[in-house]
mmCIF file of C-alpha atoms in Angstrom:
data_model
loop_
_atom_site.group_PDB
_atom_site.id
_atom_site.type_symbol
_atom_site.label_atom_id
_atom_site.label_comp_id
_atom_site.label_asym_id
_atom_site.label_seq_id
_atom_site.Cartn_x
_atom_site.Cartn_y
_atom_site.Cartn_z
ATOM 1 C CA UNK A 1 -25.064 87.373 -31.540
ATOM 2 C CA UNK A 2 -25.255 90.696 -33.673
ATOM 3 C CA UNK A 3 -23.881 93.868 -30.999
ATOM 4 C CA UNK A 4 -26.415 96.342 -32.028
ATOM 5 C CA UNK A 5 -28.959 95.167 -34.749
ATOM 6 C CA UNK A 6 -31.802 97.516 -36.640
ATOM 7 C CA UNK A 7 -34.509 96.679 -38.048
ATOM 8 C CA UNK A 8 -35.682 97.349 -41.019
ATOM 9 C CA UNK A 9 -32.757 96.600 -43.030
ATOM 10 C CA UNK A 10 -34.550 97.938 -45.884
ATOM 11 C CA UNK A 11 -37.451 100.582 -46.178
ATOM 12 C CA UNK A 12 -39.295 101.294 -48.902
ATOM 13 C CA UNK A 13 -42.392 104.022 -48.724
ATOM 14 C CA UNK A 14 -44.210 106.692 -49.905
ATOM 15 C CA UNK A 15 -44.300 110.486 -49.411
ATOM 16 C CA UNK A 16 -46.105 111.168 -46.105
ATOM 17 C CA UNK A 17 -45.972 108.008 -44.851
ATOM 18 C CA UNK A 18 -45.152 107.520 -41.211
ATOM 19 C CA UNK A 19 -42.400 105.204 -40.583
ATOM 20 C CA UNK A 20 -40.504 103.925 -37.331
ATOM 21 C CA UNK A 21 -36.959 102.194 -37.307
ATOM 22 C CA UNK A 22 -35.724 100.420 -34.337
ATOM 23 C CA UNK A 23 -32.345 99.633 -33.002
ATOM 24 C CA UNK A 24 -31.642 97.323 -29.678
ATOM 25 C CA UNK A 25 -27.968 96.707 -28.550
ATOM 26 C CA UNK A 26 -26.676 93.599 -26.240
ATOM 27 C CA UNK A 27 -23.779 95.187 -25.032
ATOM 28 C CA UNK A 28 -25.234 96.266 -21.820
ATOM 29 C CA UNK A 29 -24.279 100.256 -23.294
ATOM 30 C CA UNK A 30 -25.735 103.071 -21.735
ATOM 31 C CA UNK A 31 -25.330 105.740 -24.590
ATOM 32 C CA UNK A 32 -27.234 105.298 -27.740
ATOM 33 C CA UNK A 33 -27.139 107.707 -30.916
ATOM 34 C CA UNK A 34 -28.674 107.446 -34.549
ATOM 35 C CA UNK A 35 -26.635 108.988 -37.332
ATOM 36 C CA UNK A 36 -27.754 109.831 -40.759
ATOM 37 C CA UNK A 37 -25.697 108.974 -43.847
ATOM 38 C CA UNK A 38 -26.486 110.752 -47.142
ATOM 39 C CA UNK A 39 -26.216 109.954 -50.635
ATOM 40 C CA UNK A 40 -22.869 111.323 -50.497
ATOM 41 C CA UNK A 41 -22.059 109.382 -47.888
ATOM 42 C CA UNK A 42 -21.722 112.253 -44.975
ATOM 43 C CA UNK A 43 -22.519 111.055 -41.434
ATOM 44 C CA UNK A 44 -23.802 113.623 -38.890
ATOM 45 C CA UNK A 45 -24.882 112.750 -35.713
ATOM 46 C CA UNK A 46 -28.840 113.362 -35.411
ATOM 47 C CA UNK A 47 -29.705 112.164 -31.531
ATOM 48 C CA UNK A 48 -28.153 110.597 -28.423
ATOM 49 C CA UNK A 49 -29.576 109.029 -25.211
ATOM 50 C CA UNK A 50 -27.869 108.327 -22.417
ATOM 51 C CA UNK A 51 -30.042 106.044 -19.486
ATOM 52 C CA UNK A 52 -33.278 107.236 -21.563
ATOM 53 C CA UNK A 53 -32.367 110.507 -21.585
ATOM 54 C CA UNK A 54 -32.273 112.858 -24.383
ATOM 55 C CA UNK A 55 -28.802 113.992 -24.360
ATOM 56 C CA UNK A 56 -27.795 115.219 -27.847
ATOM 57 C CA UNK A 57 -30.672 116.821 -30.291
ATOM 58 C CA UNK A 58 -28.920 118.494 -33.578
ATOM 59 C CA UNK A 59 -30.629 120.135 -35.585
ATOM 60 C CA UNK A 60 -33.334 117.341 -36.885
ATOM 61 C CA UNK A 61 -37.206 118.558 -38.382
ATOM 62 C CA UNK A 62 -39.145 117.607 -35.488
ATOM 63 C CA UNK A 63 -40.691 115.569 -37.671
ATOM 64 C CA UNK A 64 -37.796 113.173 -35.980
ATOM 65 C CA UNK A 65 -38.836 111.968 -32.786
ATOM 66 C CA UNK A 66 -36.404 109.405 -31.033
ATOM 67 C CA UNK A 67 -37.938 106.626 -28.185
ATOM 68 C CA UNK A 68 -36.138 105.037 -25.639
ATOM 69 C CA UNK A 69 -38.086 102.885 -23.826
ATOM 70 C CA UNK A 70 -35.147 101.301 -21.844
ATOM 71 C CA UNK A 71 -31.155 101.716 -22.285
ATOM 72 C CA UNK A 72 -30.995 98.843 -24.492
ATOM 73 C CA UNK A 73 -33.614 100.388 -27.049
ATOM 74 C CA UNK A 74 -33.705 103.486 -29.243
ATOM 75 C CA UNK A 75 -36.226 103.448 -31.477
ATOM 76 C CA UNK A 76 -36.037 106.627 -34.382
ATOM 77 C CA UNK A 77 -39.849 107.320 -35.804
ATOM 78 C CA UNK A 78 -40.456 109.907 -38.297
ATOM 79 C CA UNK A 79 -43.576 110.946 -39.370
ATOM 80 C CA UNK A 80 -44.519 113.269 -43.270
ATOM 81 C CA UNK A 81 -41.728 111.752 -44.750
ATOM 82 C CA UNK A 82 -39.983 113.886 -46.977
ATOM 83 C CA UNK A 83 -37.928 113.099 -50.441
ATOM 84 C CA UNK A 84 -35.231 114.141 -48.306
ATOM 85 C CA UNK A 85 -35.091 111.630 -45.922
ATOM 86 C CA UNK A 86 -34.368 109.138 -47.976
ATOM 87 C CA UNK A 87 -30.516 108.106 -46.005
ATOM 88 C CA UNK A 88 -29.212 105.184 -44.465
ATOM 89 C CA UNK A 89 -29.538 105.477 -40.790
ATOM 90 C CA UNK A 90 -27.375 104.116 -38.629
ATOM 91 C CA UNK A 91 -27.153 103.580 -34.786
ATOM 92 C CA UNK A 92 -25.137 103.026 -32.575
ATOM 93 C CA UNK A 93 -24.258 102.663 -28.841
ATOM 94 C CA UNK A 94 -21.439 102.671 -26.078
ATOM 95 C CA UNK A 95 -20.327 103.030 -22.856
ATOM 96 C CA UNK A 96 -20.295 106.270 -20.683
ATOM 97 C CA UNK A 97 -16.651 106.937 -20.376
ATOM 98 C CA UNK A 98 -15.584 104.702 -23.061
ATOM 99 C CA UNK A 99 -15.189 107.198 -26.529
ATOM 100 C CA UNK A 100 -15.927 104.062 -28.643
ATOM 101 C CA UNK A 101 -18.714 103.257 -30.435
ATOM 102 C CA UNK A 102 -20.421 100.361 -31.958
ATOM 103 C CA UNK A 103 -22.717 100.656 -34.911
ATOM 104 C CA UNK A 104 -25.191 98.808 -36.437
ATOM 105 C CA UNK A 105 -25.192 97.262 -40.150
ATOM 106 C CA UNK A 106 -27.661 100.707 -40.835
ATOM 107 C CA UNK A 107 -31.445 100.767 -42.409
ATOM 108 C CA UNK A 108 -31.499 102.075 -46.170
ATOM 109 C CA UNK A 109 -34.763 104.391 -46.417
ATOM 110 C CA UNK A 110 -36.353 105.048 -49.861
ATOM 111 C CA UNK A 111 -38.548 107.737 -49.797
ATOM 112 C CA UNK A 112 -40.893 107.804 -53.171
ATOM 113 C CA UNK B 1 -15.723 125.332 -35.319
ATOM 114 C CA UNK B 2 -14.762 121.718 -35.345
ATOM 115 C CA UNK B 3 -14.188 119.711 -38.302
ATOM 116 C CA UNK B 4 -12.308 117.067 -40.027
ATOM 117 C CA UNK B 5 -10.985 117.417 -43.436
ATOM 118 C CA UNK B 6 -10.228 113.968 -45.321
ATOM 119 C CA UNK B 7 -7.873 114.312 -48.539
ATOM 120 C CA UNK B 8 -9.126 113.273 -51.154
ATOM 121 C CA UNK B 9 -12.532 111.576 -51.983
ATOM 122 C CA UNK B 10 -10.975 108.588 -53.728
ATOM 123 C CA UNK B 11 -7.536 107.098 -53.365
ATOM 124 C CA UNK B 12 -6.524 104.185 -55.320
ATOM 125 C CA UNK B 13 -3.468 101.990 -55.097
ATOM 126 C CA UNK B 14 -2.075 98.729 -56.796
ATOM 127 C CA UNK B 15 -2.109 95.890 -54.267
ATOM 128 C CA UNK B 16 1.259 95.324 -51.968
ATOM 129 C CA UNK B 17 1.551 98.910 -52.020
ATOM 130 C CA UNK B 18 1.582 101.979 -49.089
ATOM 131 C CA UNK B 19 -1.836 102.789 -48.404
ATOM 132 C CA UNK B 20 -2.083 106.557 -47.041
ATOM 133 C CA UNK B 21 -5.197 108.069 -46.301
ATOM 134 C CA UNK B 22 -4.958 111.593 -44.732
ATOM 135 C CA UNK B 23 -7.362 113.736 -42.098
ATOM 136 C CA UNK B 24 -7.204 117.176 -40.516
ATOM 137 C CA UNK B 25 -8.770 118.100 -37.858
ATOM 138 C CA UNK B 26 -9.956 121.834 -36.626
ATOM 139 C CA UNK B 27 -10.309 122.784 -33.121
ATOM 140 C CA UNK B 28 -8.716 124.418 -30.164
ATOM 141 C CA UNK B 29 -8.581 121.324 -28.150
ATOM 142 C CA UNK B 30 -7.266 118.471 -28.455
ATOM 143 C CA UNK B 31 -9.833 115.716 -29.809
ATOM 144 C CA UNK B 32 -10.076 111.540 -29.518
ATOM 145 C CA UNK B 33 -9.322 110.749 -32.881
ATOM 146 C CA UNK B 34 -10.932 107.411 -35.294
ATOM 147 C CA UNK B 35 -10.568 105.407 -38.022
ATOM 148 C CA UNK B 36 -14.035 103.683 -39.028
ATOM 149 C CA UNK B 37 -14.149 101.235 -42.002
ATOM 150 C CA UNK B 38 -17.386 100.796 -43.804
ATOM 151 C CA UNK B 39 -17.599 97.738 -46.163
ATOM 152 C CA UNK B 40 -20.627 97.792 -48.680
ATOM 153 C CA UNK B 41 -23.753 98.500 -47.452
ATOM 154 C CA UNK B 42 -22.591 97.313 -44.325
ATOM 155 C CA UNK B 43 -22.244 99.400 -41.096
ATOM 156 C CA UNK B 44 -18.899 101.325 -39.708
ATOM 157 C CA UNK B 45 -16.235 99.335 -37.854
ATOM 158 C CA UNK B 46 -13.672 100.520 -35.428
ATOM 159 C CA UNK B 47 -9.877 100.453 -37.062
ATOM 160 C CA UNK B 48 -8.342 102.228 -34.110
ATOM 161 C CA UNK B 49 -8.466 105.381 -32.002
ATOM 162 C CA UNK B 50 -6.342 108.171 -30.509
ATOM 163 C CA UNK B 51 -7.591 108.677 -27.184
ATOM 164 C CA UNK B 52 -4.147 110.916 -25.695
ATOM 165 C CA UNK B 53 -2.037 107.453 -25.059
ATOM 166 C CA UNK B 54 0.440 106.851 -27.473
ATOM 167 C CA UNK B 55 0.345 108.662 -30.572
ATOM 168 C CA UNK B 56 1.390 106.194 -32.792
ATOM 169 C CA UNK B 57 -1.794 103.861 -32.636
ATOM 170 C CA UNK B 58 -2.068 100.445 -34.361
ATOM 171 C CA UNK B 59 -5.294 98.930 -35.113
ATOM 172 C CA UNK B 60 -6.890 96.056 -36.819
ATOM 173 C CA UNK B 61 -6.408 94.174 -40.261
ATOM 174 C CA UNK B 62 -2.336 95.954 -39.946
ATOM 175 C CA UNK B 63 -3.618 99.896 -40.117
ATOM 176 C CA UNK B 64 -2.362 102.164 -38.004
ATOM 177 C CA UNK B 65 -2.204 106.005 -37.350
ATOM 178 C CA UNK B 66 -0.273 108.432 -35.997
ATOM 179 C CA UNK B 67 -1.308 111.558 -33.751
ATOM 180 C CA UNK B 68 0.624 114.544 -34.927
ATOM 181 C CA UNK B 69 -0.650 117.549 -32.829
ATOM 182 C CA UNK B 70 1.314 120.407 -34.356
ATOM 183 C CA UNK B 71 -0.290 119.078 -37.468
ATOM 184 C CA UNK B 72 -3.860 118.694 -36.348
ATOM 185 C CA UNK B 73 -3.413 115.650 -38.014
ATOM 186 C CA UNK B 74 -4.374 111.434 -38.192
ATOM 187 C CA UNK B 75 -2.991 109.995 -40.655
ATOM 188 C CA UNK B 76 -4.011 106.190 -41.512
ATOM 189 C CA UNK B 77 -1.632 104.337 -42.938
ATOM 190 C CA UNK B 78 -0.846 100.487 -44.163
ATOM 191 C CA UNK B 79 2.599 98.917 -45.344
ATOM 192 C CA UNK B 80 0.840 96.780 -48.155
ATOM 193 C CA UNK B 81 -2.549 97.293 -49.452
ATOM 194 C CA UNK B 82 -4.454 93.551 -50.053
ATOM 195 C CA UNK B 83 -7.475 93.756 -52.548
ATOM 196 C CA UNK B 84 -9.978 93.420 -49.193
ATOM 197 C CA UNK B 85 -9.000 96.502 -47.961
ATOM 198 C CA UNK B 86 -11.209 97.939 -50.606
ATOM 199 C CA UNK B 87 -13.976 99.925 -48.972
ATOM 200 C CA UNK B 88 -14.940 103.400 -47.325
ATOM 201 C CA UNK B 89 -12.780 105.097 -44.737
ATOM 202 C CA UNK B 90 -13.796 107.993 -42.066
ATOM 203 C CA UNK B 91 -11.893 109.681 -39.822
ATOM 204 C CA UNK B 92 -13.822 111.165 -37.238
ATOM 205 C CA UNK B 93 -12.988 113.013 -34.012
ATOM 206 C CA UNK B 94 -15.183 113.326 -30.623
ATOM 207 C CA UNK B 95 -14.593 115.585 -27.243
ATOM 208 C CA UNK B 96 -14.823 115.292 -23.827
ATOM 209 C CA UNK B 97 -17.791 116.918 -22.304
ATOM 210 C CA UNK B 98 -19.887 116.565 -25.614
ATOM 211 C CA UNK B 99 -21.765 113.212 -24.873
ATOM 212 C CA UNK B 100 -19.603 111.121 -27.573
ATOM 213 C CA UNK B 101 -21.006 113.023 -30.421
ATOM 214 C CA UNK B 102 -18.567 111.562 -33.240
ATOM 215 C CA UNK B 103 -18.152 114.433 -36.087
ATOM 216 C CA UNK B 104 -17.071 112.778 -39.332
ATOM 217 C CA UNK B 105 -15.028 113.604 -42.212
ATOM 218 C CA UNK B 106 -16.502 113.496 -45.542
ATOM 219 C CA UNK B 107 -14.937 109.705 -45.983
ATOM 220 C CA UNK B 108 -12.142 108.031 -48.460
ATOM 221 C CA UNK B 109 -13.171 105.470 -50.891
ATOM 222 C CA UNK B 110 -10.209 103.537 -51.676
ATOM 223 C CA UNK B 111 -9.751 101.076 -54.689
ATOM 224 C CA UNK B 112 -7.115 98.777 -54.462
ATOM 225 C CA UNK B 113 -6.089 97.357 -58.205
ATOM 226 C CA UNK B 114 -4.420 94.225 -58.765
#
């Protein structure tokens, strides 16, 4: 059984499309976060919930909205995609208390 | 501000030999520390972590760090490189009170040559 899976693996899509990824994790975590990883391969942090609640919210367009609809789900849509966001996204989840966290095998956006 | 500095963008070494990837880290206190491995378009996975234990830390697949506060440093390190050890490497540091938000360093790619 895959620890925290995403869905799609691959995205593919247009200019101003609007476009959802989701991410669901078995490991009974609390904390969930979605990281962005460029073309250069930089990771930053974009979001974090912790029990459904927003806890971390860098500095993302608010074209970014995250959606937790229970602690095992956190779902990243975006709408007017940009050029830009073409990235793999990654998420991942853990424990409150525990520093470690588990990632997912990421979703590789194309943005044409 | 916080930050972690990785050495070196690419690192390549024959196979058998010392693998040495280096990171830096910038702040005022002290940080958990990490290792993540990232295999081809595959996602990051754990190698080990500094969480103020030891500081000599050993992790999986024989890597292991050491914790060198006066040097703000994390050091990975392996006695014999194998050929699958090829891939991406990222140290990364979090803090306590900042809801797990992992900061990255700008990765290692090493090539291991037979």
């Amino acid at each position: 059984d895959t620890a925290v899976s995403q869905t799609p693996k691959y995205l593919v899509t247009q200019m101003g499309n609007d476009k959802s990824i989701k991410c669901e994790q078995n490991l009974g975590h609390d904390t969930m976060y979605w990281y962005k990883q460029d073309s250069k391969k930089f990771l930053k942090i974009m979001f974090s919930y912790n029990n459904k609640e927003l806890i971390i919210n860098e500095t993302v367009p608010n074209r970014f909205s995250p959606k937790s609809p229970d602690k095992a789900h956190l779902n990243l849509h975006i709408n007017s995609l940009e050029l830009g966001d073409s990235a793999v996204y990654f998420c991942a989840s853990s424990q409150a208390g525990e520093e470690t966290q588990y990632f997912g095998p990421g979703t590789r956006l194309l943005v044409l | 501000a916080q930050s972690v500095t990785q050495l070196g963008s690419h690192v390549s070494v024959s196979e058998g030999a010392l693998v040495l990837l280096r990171c830096n880290y910038s702040s005022s206190v002290p940080p958990y520390l990490f290792w993540y491995v990232q295999y081809p378009n595959q996602g990051l996975q754990l190698l080990l972590k500094y969480t103020s234990a030891a500081t000599l830390v050993k992790g999986i697949n024989g890597f292991e760090a050491e914790f060198k506060k006066s040097e703000t440093s994390f050091h990975l390190t392996k006695p014999s490189a194998h050929m699958s050890d090829a891939a991406e490497y990222f140290c990364a540091v979090s803090y306590y009170n900042q809801g797990g938000k992992l900061i990255f360093g700008q990765g290692t790619e090493l090539s291991v040559k037979p």
